[in-house]
Structure formats: structure tokens, C-alpha cells
PDB file of C-alpha atoms in Angstrom:
ATOM      1  CA  PHE A 243      32.912  -1.346 -35.340  1.00 90.00           C
ATOM      2  CA  PHE A 244      36.667  -2.131 -35.596  1.00 89.00           C
ATOM      3  CA  PHE A 245      36.662  -1.637 -39.405  1.00 90.00           C
ATOM      4  CA  THR A 246      34.781   1.542 -38.921  1.00 91.00           C
ATOM      5  CA  LEU A 247      37.071   2.916 -36.483  1.00 91.00           C
ATOM      6  CA  TYR A 248      39.965   2.321 -38.770  1.00 91.00           C
ATOM      7  CA  SER A 249      38.428   4.222 -41.363  1.00 91.00           C
ATOM      8  CA  PHE A 250      37.431   7.338 -39.224  1.00 93.00           C
ATOM      9  CA  THR A 251      40.879   7.810 -37.379  1.00 91.00           C
ATOM     10  CA  GLY A 252      42.777   9.564 -40.061  1.00 90.00           C
ATOM     11  CA  SER A 253      44.848   6.605 -41.297  1.00 89.00           C
ATOM     12  CA  LEU A 254      42.813   5.752 -44.320  1.00 91.00           C
ATOM     13  CA  THR A 255      42.574   9.328 -45.465  1.00 93.00           C
ATOM     14  CA  LEU A 256      46.187   9.645 -44.869  1.00 93.00           C
ATOM     15  CA  GLN A 257      46.756   6.779 -47.396  1.00 91.00           C
ATOM     16  CA  THR A 258      44.334   8.363 -49.935  1.00 92.00           C
ATOM     17  CA  TYR A 259      45.476  11.990 -49.501  1.00 94.00           C
ATOM     18  CA  GLY A 260      49.006  11.532 -48.316  1.00 92.00           C
ATOM     19  CA  VAL A 261      50.924  13.489 -50.922  1.00 92.00           C
ATOM     20  CA  VAL A 262      48.370  16.550 -50.288  1.00 93.00           C
ATOM     21  CA  ILE A 263      48.513  16.259 -46.610  1.00 94.00           C
ATOM     22  CA  PHE A 264      52.384  16.070 -46.572  1.00 93.00           C
ATOM     23  CA  SER A 265      52.318  19.273 -48.865  1.00 90.00           C
ATOM     24  CA  SER A 266      49.818  20.980 -46.697  1.00 91.00           C
ATOM     25  CA  PHE A 267      52.046  20.512 -43.584  1.00 92.00           C
ATOM     26  CA  LYS A 268      55.136  21.645 -45.458  1.00 88.00           C
ATOM     27  CA  VAL A 269      57.213  18.581 -44.601  1.00 90.00           C
ATOM     28  CA  PRO A 270      61.122  19.114 -45.019  1.00 90.00           C
ATOM     29  CA  ILE A 271      61.422  16.416 -47.932  1.00 89.00           C
ATOM     30  CA  ASN A 272      59.660  15.990 -51.276  1.00 89.00           C
ATOM     31  CA  LYS A 273      56.133  15.197 -50.696  1.00 89.00           C
ATOM     32  CA  TYR A 274      56.433  12.206 -53.110  1.00 91.00           C
ATOM     33  CA  HIS A 275      59.355  10.841 -51.133  1.00 92.00           C
ATOM     34  CA  ALA A 276      57.327  11.289 -47.980  1.00 92.00           C
ATOM     35  CA  ALA A 277      54.436   9.112 -49.608  1.00 93.00           C
ATOM     36  CA  VAL A 278      57.159   6.530 -50.423  1.00 94.00           C
ATOM     37  CA  LEU A 279      58.366   6.520 -46.836  1.00 95.00           C
ATOM     38  CA  MET A 280      54.926   6.175 -45.537  1.00 95.00           C
ATOM     39  CA  GLY A 281      54.286   3.081 -47.495  1.00 94.00           C
ATOM     40  CA  ALA A 282      57.487   1.701 -46.578  1.00 96.00           C
ATOM     41  CA  VAL A 283      56.758   1.971 -42.675  1.00 95.00           C
ATOM     42  CA  GLU A 284      53.066   0.703 -43.435  1.00 94.00           C
ATOM     43  CA  PHE A 285      54.761  -2.456 -44.807  1.00 95.00           C
ATOM     44  CA  LEU A 286      57.107  -2.782 -41.887  1.00 96.00           C
ATOM     45  CA  GLY A 287      54.115  -2.203 -39.437  1.00 94.00           C
ATOM     46  CA  SER A 288      52.129  -5.139 -41.077  1.00 93.00           C
ATOM     47  CA  LEU A 289      55.124  -7.452 -40.737  1.00 94.00           C
ATOM     48  CA  ILE A 290      55.589  -6.482 -37.178  1.00 93.00           C
ATOM     49  CA  CYS A 291      51.765  -7.237 -36.579  1.00 91.00           C
ATOM     50  CA  ILE A 292      52.127 -10.546 -38.074  1.00 89.00           C
ATOM     51  CA  PHE A 293      55.068 -11.819 -35.735  1.00 90.00           C
ATOM     52  CA  VAL A 294      54.266  -9.834 -32.611  1.00 90.00           C
ATOM     53  CA  VAL A 295      50.623 -10.610 -32.224  1.00 89.00           C
ATOM     54  CA  ARG A 296      51.035 -14.268 -31.143  1.00 86.00           C
ATOM     55  CA  PHE A 297      53.017 -12.995 -28.059  1.00 87.00           C
ATOM     56  CA  SER A 298      51.409  -9.825 -27.177  1.00 86.00           C
ATOM     57  CA  GLY A 299      47.740 -10.746 -28.130  1.00 87.00           C
ATOM     58  CA  LYS A 300      45.517  -8.719 -30.327  1.00 88.00           C
ATOM     59  CA  ARG A 301      43.874  -6.842 -27.539  1.00 89.00           C
ATOM     60  CA  ILE A 302      47.082  -5.192 -26.253  1.00 91.00           C
ATOM     61  CA  MET A 303      48.036  -4.357 -29.787  1.00 91.00           C
ATOM     62  CA  ALA A 304      44.708  -2.679 -30.549  1.00 92.00           C
ATOM     63  CA  LEU A 305      45.010  -0.529 -27.399  1.00 94.00           C
ATOM     64  CA  ILE A 306      48.605   0.458 -27.877  1.00 94.00           C
ATOM     65  CA  SER A 307      47.874   1.160 -31.660  1.00 94.00           C
ATOM     66  CA  ILE A 308      44.810   3.360 -31.042  1.00 95.00           C
ATOM     67  CA  SER A 309      46.269   5.137 -28.058  1.00 95.00           C
ATOM     68  CA  VAL A 310      49.494   6.067 -30.112  1.00 96.00           C
ATOM     69  CA  VAL A 311      47.301   7.341 -33.122  1.00 95.00           C
ATOM     70  CA  CYS A 312      45.076   9.326 -30.826  1.00 96.00           C
ATOM     71  CA  ILE A 313      48.196  11.051 -29.393  1.00 96.00           C
ATOM     72  CA  CYS A 314      49.477  11.723 -32.857  1.00 96.00           C
ATOM     73  CA  ASN A 315      46.040  13.097 -33.924  1.00 96.00           C
ATOM     74  CA  ILE A 316      46.038  15.443 -30.968  1.00 96.00           C
ATOM     75  CA  LEU A 317      49.719  16.692 -31.730  1.00 96.00           C
ATOM     76  CA  LEU A 318      48.868  17.209 -35.473  1.00 95.00           C
ATOM     77  CA  GLY A 319      45.795  19.181 -34.575  1.00 95.00           C
ATOM     78  CA  ILE A 320      47.808  21.457 -32.178  1.00 95.00           C
ATOM     79  CA  TYR A 321      50.544  21.757 -34.825  1.00 94.00           C
ATOM     80  CA  SER A 322      48.339  22.807 -37.585  1.00 94.00           C
ATOM     81  CA  PHE A 323      46.482  25.355 -35.164  1.00 94.00           C
ATOM     82  CA  CYS A 324      49.737  26.931 -33.901  1.00 93.00           C
ATOM     83  CA  ASN A 325      51.117  27.148 -37.395  1.00 91.00           C
ATOM     84  CA  ASN A 326      47.749  28.398 -39.150  1.00 91.00           C
ATOM     85  CA  ILE A 327      47.585  25.331 -41.251  1.00 91.00           C
ATOM     86  CA  LEU A 328      43.871  25.397 -41.778  1.00 91.00           C
ATOM     87  CA  TYR A 329      43.303  23.665 -45.073  1.00 90.00           C
ATOM     88  CA  LEU A 330      44.585  21.501 -47.641  1.00 90.00           C
ATOM     89  CA  ASN A 331      47.103  22.575 -50.266  1.00 84.00           C
ATOM     90  CA  PHE A 332      46.357  21.189 -53.587  1.00 82.00           C
ATOM     91  CA  GLY A 333      49.164  22.928 -55.354  1.00 72.00           C
ATOM     92  CA  THR A 334      51.157  21.039 -58.181  1.00 59.00           C
ATOM     93  CA  VAL A 335      54.580  22.364 -57.461  1.00 52.00           C
ATOM     94  CA  ILE A 336      56.922  19.818 -55.753  1.00 53.00           C
ATOM     95  CA  ASN A 337      58.674  21.584 -52.843  1.00 56.00           C
ATOM     96  CA  SER A 338      60.384  20.603 -49.625  1.00 55.00           C
ATOM     97  CA  TYR A 339      60.895  23.063 -46.858  1.00 62.00           C
ATOM     98  CA  SER A 340      63.702  23.364 -44.519  1.00 60.00           C
ATOM     99  CA  GLY A 341      63.471  23.950 -40.808  1.00 65.00           C
ATOM    100  CA  ASP A 342      63.572  21.678 -37.887  1.00 73.00           C
ATOM    101  CA  ILE A 343      59.997  22.213 -36.771  1.00 85.00           C
ATOM    102  CA  ASN A 344      58.946  20.925 -40.353  1.00 85.00           C
ATOM    103  CA  TRP A 345      60.028  17.467 -39.134  1.00 91.00           C
ATOM    104  CA  ILE A 346      57.476  17.408 -36.569  1.00 93.00           C
ATOM    105  CA  PRO A 347      54.342  16.605 -38.829  1.00 94.00           C
ATOM    106  CA  LEU A 348      56.410  14.238 -40.927  1.00 94.00           C
ATOM    107  CA  LEU A 349      57.157  12.168 -37.986  1.00 95.00           C
ATOM    108  CA  LEU A 350      53.870  12.353 -36.690  1.00 95.00           C
ATOM    109  CA  LEU A 351      52.198  11.326 -39.929  1.00 96.00           C
ATOM    110  CA  VAL A 352      54.491   8.511 -40.417  1.00 95.00           C
ATOM    111  CA  LEU A 353      54.017   7.267 -36.949  1.00 96.00           C
ATOM    112  CA  THR A 354      50.455   7.225 -37.444  1.00 95.00           C
ATOM    113  CA  ALA A 355      50.827   5.187 -40.501  1.00 94.00           C
ATOM    114  CA  PHE A 356      53.042   2.852 -38.789  1.00 96.00           C
ATOM    115  CA  MET A 357      51.128   2.229 -35.667  1.00 94.00           C
ATOM    116  CA  THR A 358      47.847   1.858 -37.559  1.00 93.00           C
ATOM    117  CA  HIS A 359      49.288  -1.155 -39.625  1.00 93.00           C
ATOM    118  CA  CYS A 360      50.699  -2.698 -36.377  1.00 91.00           C
ATOM    119  CA  GLY A 361      47.085  -2.778 -35.070  1.00 89.00           C
ATOM    120  CA  THR A 362      43.864  -1.254 -36.341  1.00 89.00           C
ATOM    121  CA  LYS A 363      44.338  -1.888 -40.054  1.00 90.00           C
ATOM    122  CA  ASN A 364      45.311  -5.665 -39.819  1.00 90.00           C
ATOM    123  CA  LEU A 365      43.577  -6.839 -36.568  1.00 90.00           C
ATOM    124  CA  PRO A 366      40.114  -6.760 -37.855  1.00 90.00           C
ATOM    125  CA  TRP A 367      40.843  -8.932 -40.621  1.00 90.00           C
ATOM    126  CA  MET A 368      42.313 -11.624 -38.046  1.00 88.00           C
ATOM    127  CA  LEU A 369      39.347 -11.306 -35.740  1.00 88.00           C
ATOM    128  CA  ILE A 370      36.598 -12.125 -38.371  1.00 87.00           C
ATOM    129  CA  GLY A 371      38.097 -15.564 -38.727  1.00 83.00           C
ATOM    130  CA  GLU A 372      37.813 -16.017 -34.876  1.00 83.00           C
ATOM    131  CA  LEU A 373      34.665 -14.387 -33.558  1.00 84.00           C
ATOM    132  CA  PHE A 374      32.201 -15.741 -35.778  1.00 83.00           C
ATOM    133  CA  SER A 375      30.838 -19.158 -35.205  1.00 80.00           C
ATOM    134  CA  ASN A 376      30.885 -21.809 -38.005  1.00 81.00           C
ATOM    135  CA  ASP A 377      27.136 -21.263 -38.699  1.00 84.00           C
ATOM    136  CA  THR A 378      27.395 -17.505 -38.824  1.00 85.00           C
ATOM    137  CA  ARG A 379      30.995 -17.116 -40.475  1.00 85.00           C
ATOM    138  CA  GLY A 380      30.064 -16.616 -43.985  1.00 87.00           C
ATOM    139  CA  VAL A 381      27.405 -13.952 -43.350  1.00 91.00           C
ATOM    140  CA  GLY A 382      29.421 -12.382 -40.596  1.00 89.00           C
ATOM    141  CA  CYS A 383      32.629 -11.987 -42.724  1.00 90.00           C
ATOM    142  CA  GLY A 384      30.628 -10.639 -45.673  1.00 91.00           C
ATOM    143  CA  LEU A 385      28.872  -7.905 -43.691  1.00 92.00           C
ATOM    144  CA  SER A 386      32.141  -7.108 -41.971  1.00 91.00           C
ATOM    145  CA  THR A 387      33.880  -6.906 -45.098  1.00 91.00           C
ATOM    146  CA  SER A 388      31.060  -4.750 -46.520  1.00 93.00           C
ATOM    147  CA  ALA A 389      30.954  -2.497 -43.566  1.00 91.00           C
ATOM    148  CA  SER A 390      34.826  -2.063 -44.124  1.00 91.00           C
ATOM    149  CA  TYR A 391      34.488  -0.884 -47.717  1.00 94.00           C
ATOM    150  CA  LEU A 392      31.457   1.358 -47.077  1.00 95.00           C
ATOM    151  CA  SER A 393      33.059   3.025 -44.005  1.00 94.00           C
ATOM    152  CA  GLY A 394      36.150   3.595 -46.019  1.00 94.00           C
ATOM    153  CA  PHE A 395      34.501   5.169 -48.916  1.00 95.00           C
ATOM    154  CA  ALA A 396      32.314   7.346 -46.702  1.00 95.00           C
ATOM    155  CA  ALA A 397      35.619   8.297 -44.906  1.00 94.00           C
ATOM    156  CA  ASN A 398      37.420   9.170 -48.231  1.00 94.00           C
ATOM    157  CA  LYS A 399      34.384  10.829 -49.686  1.00 95.00           C
ATOM    158  CA  LEU A 400      33.588  13.181 -46.592  1.00 95.00           C
ATOM    159  CA  TYR A 401      37.179  14.173 -45.810  1.00 95.00           C
ATOM    160  CA  ILE A 402      37.483  17.128 -48.039  1.00 94.00           C
ATOM    161  CA  SER A 403      34.031  18.378 -46.859  1.00 94.00           C
ATOM    162  CA  MET A 404      35.115  17.805 -43.308  1.00 95.00           C
ATOM    163  CA  VAL A 405      38.170  19.816 -43.807  1.00 95.00           C
ATOM    164  CA  LEU A 406      36.519  22.868 -45.423  1.00 94.00           C
ATOM    165  CA  THR A 407      33.859  22.792 -42.627  1.00 94.00           C
ATOM    166  CA  LEU A 408      36.037  22.090 -39.507  1.00 94.00           C
ATOM    167  CA  SER A 409      39.529  23.077 -40.679  1.00 94.00           C
ATOM    168  CA  LEU A 410      42.488  20.680 -40.437  1.00 94.00           C
ATOM    169  CA  PRO A 411      42.909  21.367 -36.558  1.00 95.00           C
ATOM    170  CA  GLY A 412      39.206  20.589 -36.355  1.00 95.00           C
ATOM    171  CA  VAL A 413      39.400  17.292 -38.265  1.00 96.00           C
ATOM    172  CA  TYR A 414      42.190  15.973 -36.180  1.00 96.00           C
ATOM    173  CA  CYS A 415      40.438  16.955 -32.950  1.00 95.00           C
ATOM    174  CA  LEU A 416      37.437  14.899 -34.395  1.00 96.00           C
ATOM    175  CA  TYR A 417      39.779  11.867 -35.248  1.00 96.00           C
ATOM    176  CA  SER A 418      41.187  12.015 -31.638  1.00 96.00           C
ATOM    177  CA  CYS A 419      37.609  12.028 -29.975  1.00 96.00           C
ATOM    178  CA  ILE A 420      36.940   8.998 -32.383  1.00 95.00           C
ATOM    179  CA  CYS A 421      40.062   7.261 -31.174  1.00 95.00           C
ATOM    180  CA  ILE A 422      39.067   7.824 -27.259  1.00 96.00           C
ATOM    181  CA  ILE A 423      35.552   6.411 -27.923  1.00 95.00           C
ATOM    182  CA  GLY A 424      37.209   3.464 -29.938  1.00 94.00           C
ATOM    183  CA  LEU A 425      39.719   2.919 -27.166  1.00 94.00           C
ATOM    184  CA  LEU A 426      36.936   2.627 -24.484  1.00 95.00           C
ATOM    185  CA  VAL A 427      34.705   0.346 -26.613  1.00 93.00           C
ATOM    186  CA  ILE A 428      37.541  -1.998 -27.559  1.00 91.00           C
ATOM    187  CA  TYR A 429      38.774  -1.934 -23.648  1.00 91.00           C
ATOM    188  CA  PHE A 430      35.457  -3.224 -22.582  1.00 90.00           C
ATOM    189  CA  ALA A 431      34.184  -5.293 -25.460  1.00 86.00           C
ATOM    190  CA  LEU A 432      36.890  -6.915 -27.016  1.00 86.00           C
ATOM    191  CA  PRO A 433      38.105 -10.207 -25.349  1.00 84.00           C
ATOM    192  CA  GLU A 434      41.591 -11.610 -26.089  1.00 83.00           C
ATOM    193  CA  THR A 435      41.258 -14.433 -28.569  1.00 82.00           C
ATOM    194  CA  GLU A 436      44.949 -15.189 -29.420  1.00 82.00           C
ATOM    195  CA  GLY A 437      45.565 -18.827 -28.638  1.00 77.00           C
ATOM    196  CA  LYS A 438      41.691 -19.409 -27.579  1.00 79.00           C
ATOM    197  CA  THR A 439      39.911 -22.029 -29.342  1.00 79.00           C
ATOM    198  CA  LEU A 440      36.473 -21.329 -31.161  1.00 80.00           C
ATOM    199  CA  GLU A 441      34.523 -23.225 -28.517  1.00 80.00           C
ATOM    200  CA  GLU A 442      36.131 -21.141 -25.823  1.00 81.00           C
ATOM    201  CA  ILE A 443      35.191 -18.008 -27.866  1.00 80.00           C
ATOM    202  CA  ALA A 444      31.741 -19.005 -28.436  1.00 78.00           C
ATOM    203  CA  ASN A 445      31.264 -19.795 -24.757  1.00 79.00           C
ATOM    204  CA  HIS A 446      32.312 -16.396 -23.954  1.00 79.00           C
ATOM    205  CA  PHE A 447      29.669 -14.705 -26.393  1.00 78.00           C
ATOM    206  CA  ASN A 448      27.115 -17.078 -25.324  1.00 78.00           C
ATOM    207  CA  GLY A 449      27.697 -15.929 -21.504  1.00 75.00           C
ATOM    208  CA  ARG A 450      28.722 -19.382 -20.182  1.00 77.00           C
ATOM    209  CA  LYS A 451      32.349 -18.592 -19.594  1.00 78.00           C
ATOM    210  CA  LYS A 452      34.124 -15.235 -19.785  1.00 78.00           C
ATOM    211  CA  LEU A 453      37.617 -15.392 -21.673  1.00 74.00           C
ATOM    212  CA  SER A 454      40.554 -14.157 -19.774  1.00 70.00           C
ATOM    213  CA  ASN A 455      42.575 -11.293 -21.303  1.00 68.00           C
ATOM    214  CA  LYS A 456      45.971 -13.521 -21.060  1.00 74.00           C
ATOM    215  CA  VAL A 457      47.259 -14.826 -24.251  1.00 70.00           C
ATOM    216  CA  HIS A 458      47.066 -18.622 -24.473  1.00 64.00           C
ATOM    217  CA  ARG A 459      50.363 -20.079 -26.135  1.00 59.00           C
ATOM    218  CA  LYS A 460      50.131 -23.188 -27.803  1.00 52.00           C
ATOM    219  CA  THR A 461      52.382 -25.986 -26.766  1.00 44.00           C
ATOM    220  CA  VAL A 462      53.970 -28.736 -28.888  1.00 38.00           C
ATOM    221  CA  HIS A 463      54.296 -32.098 -27.734  1.00 39.00           C
ATOM    222  CA  CYS A 464      56.821 -34.694 -29.019  1.00 38.00           C
ATOM    223  CA  ASN A 465      57.218 -38.533 -28.081  1.00 42.00           C
ATOM    224  CA  ARG A 466      60.874 -39.204 -27.123  1.00 43.00           C
ATOM    225  CA  LEU A 467      61.766 -42.728 -26.043  1.00 37.00           C
ATOM    226  CA  ASN A 468      58.193 -43.392 -25.301  1.00 43.00           C
ATOM    227  CA  ASN A 469      57.863 -40.463 -22.733  1.00 45.00           C
ATOM    228  CA  GLU A 470      55.865 -37.353 -23.446  1.00 45.00           C
ATOM    229  CA  THR A 471      58.022 -34.188 -23.210  1.00 47.00           C
ATOM    230  CA  GLN A 472      56.407 -30.897 -23.067  1.00 51.00           C
ATOM    231  CA  ILE A 473      58.538 -28.310 -24.928  1.00 47.00           C
TER     232      ILE A 473
END
């Protein structure tokens, strides 16, 4: 579900059709420069995810990431509707447009890319190493990875048809609704696994003992002068 959620909340198609989307929204900088900027913030978001997840936990990062992406999709839908940007612009001319209002979609699209890589893009790959038992990990990881690539293929393949059928405002409204569904499912279904042992996670899904939503930080013990000191 997490992999599919990432594919159908607009972030994956933004990567694939980024140059066309920037051109359609008439961003105030060169559309290829905007795509490079998007790639840079995605890399930064991935780094932040790696270092912050051990403190905040996966659950909180996922909820924050999806919430911000949802808000960005809503605002992009409103912006495209108010400015009559209904379809994609596949023109070959490299243009940049002046005007303060043109910065709004650029900031929203870049923020979407950043927040996605802080959460929904990278967290599923961490979770598949934690949520499956030793007996099911091979098959489970394989099926989850297959679902990731299949949903990604479907999202990219259907995107143009979705825009032609629903228009850009409609597509972003659809992405917003999917974000809200994902937010509810993850809130009620995803336990906090950061710092938890495989046994604790297995007991949670076996119904023996529910995991708390607090992050368990590992402690390091050292022996100084034959006395155990907890750091």
C-alpha cells in the first residue's frame, strides 16, 4: 500500500514529466533548471530522511510527508484552476516567465518533491526490512518490490490519459483525495517500528502485544572500572 501510495500522489509522475509540468505551470525559471533544482532537493530530502528517522520515527515522518504533499496538491489544483492551466504543454521552446505569481507553482512542486523524499519515497524500502518475519521476508520483499514497480508503471502510463480526461486541476484533486486516504490508512495501520526488535514487531502482528508509537532509542553500554555505565 505504501509503495502504491507513493506512485499515485503525484510525486512519481512529477519526476517523469517534470520538465513538461514546469513548462505547463509557466515557472519563472528555465524549465530544465527547475528540473535540476527538483533533483537537488530530492537528494537533500533523502539525506534528511536517513538522519532524522532514528529520532522522529517512521510513523511521524510518513504522516508529516503525506500531509504536506496533500496540501501542495490541493494548492496546485486551485492554482491551475484559477489560472486556466488545464492541460500539459509539450512545446519545445525553452521559456521562463516573469511575475511573482509564477513562483507559487515552482515552490509547491519543489516542496512536493522534497517532502516525498523525506518520507513516502524512502520509508517503504526501510519498512520491508522490518515488517516481514524471517520466514516470509524473501517472498514479502519480492512481492512488495514488484508492487512498487507495477504501480509506478501504471501511474506513469495513465498520467497523460488522466490529464486529458480530468484536466490538471482534476488530477491534483484526485491526488489530494488519495493522500487523505493514505493518511488515514497509515495512521490506523502502521505501527512505529523504529528501534523495535523483530520479535516485538512479530508479536504486534500476531496480536500478542501491540507496539507503542514511541521511538525506542538504542542505548550503548560500556564497562569502565568494572562498573556498567549507561550512556
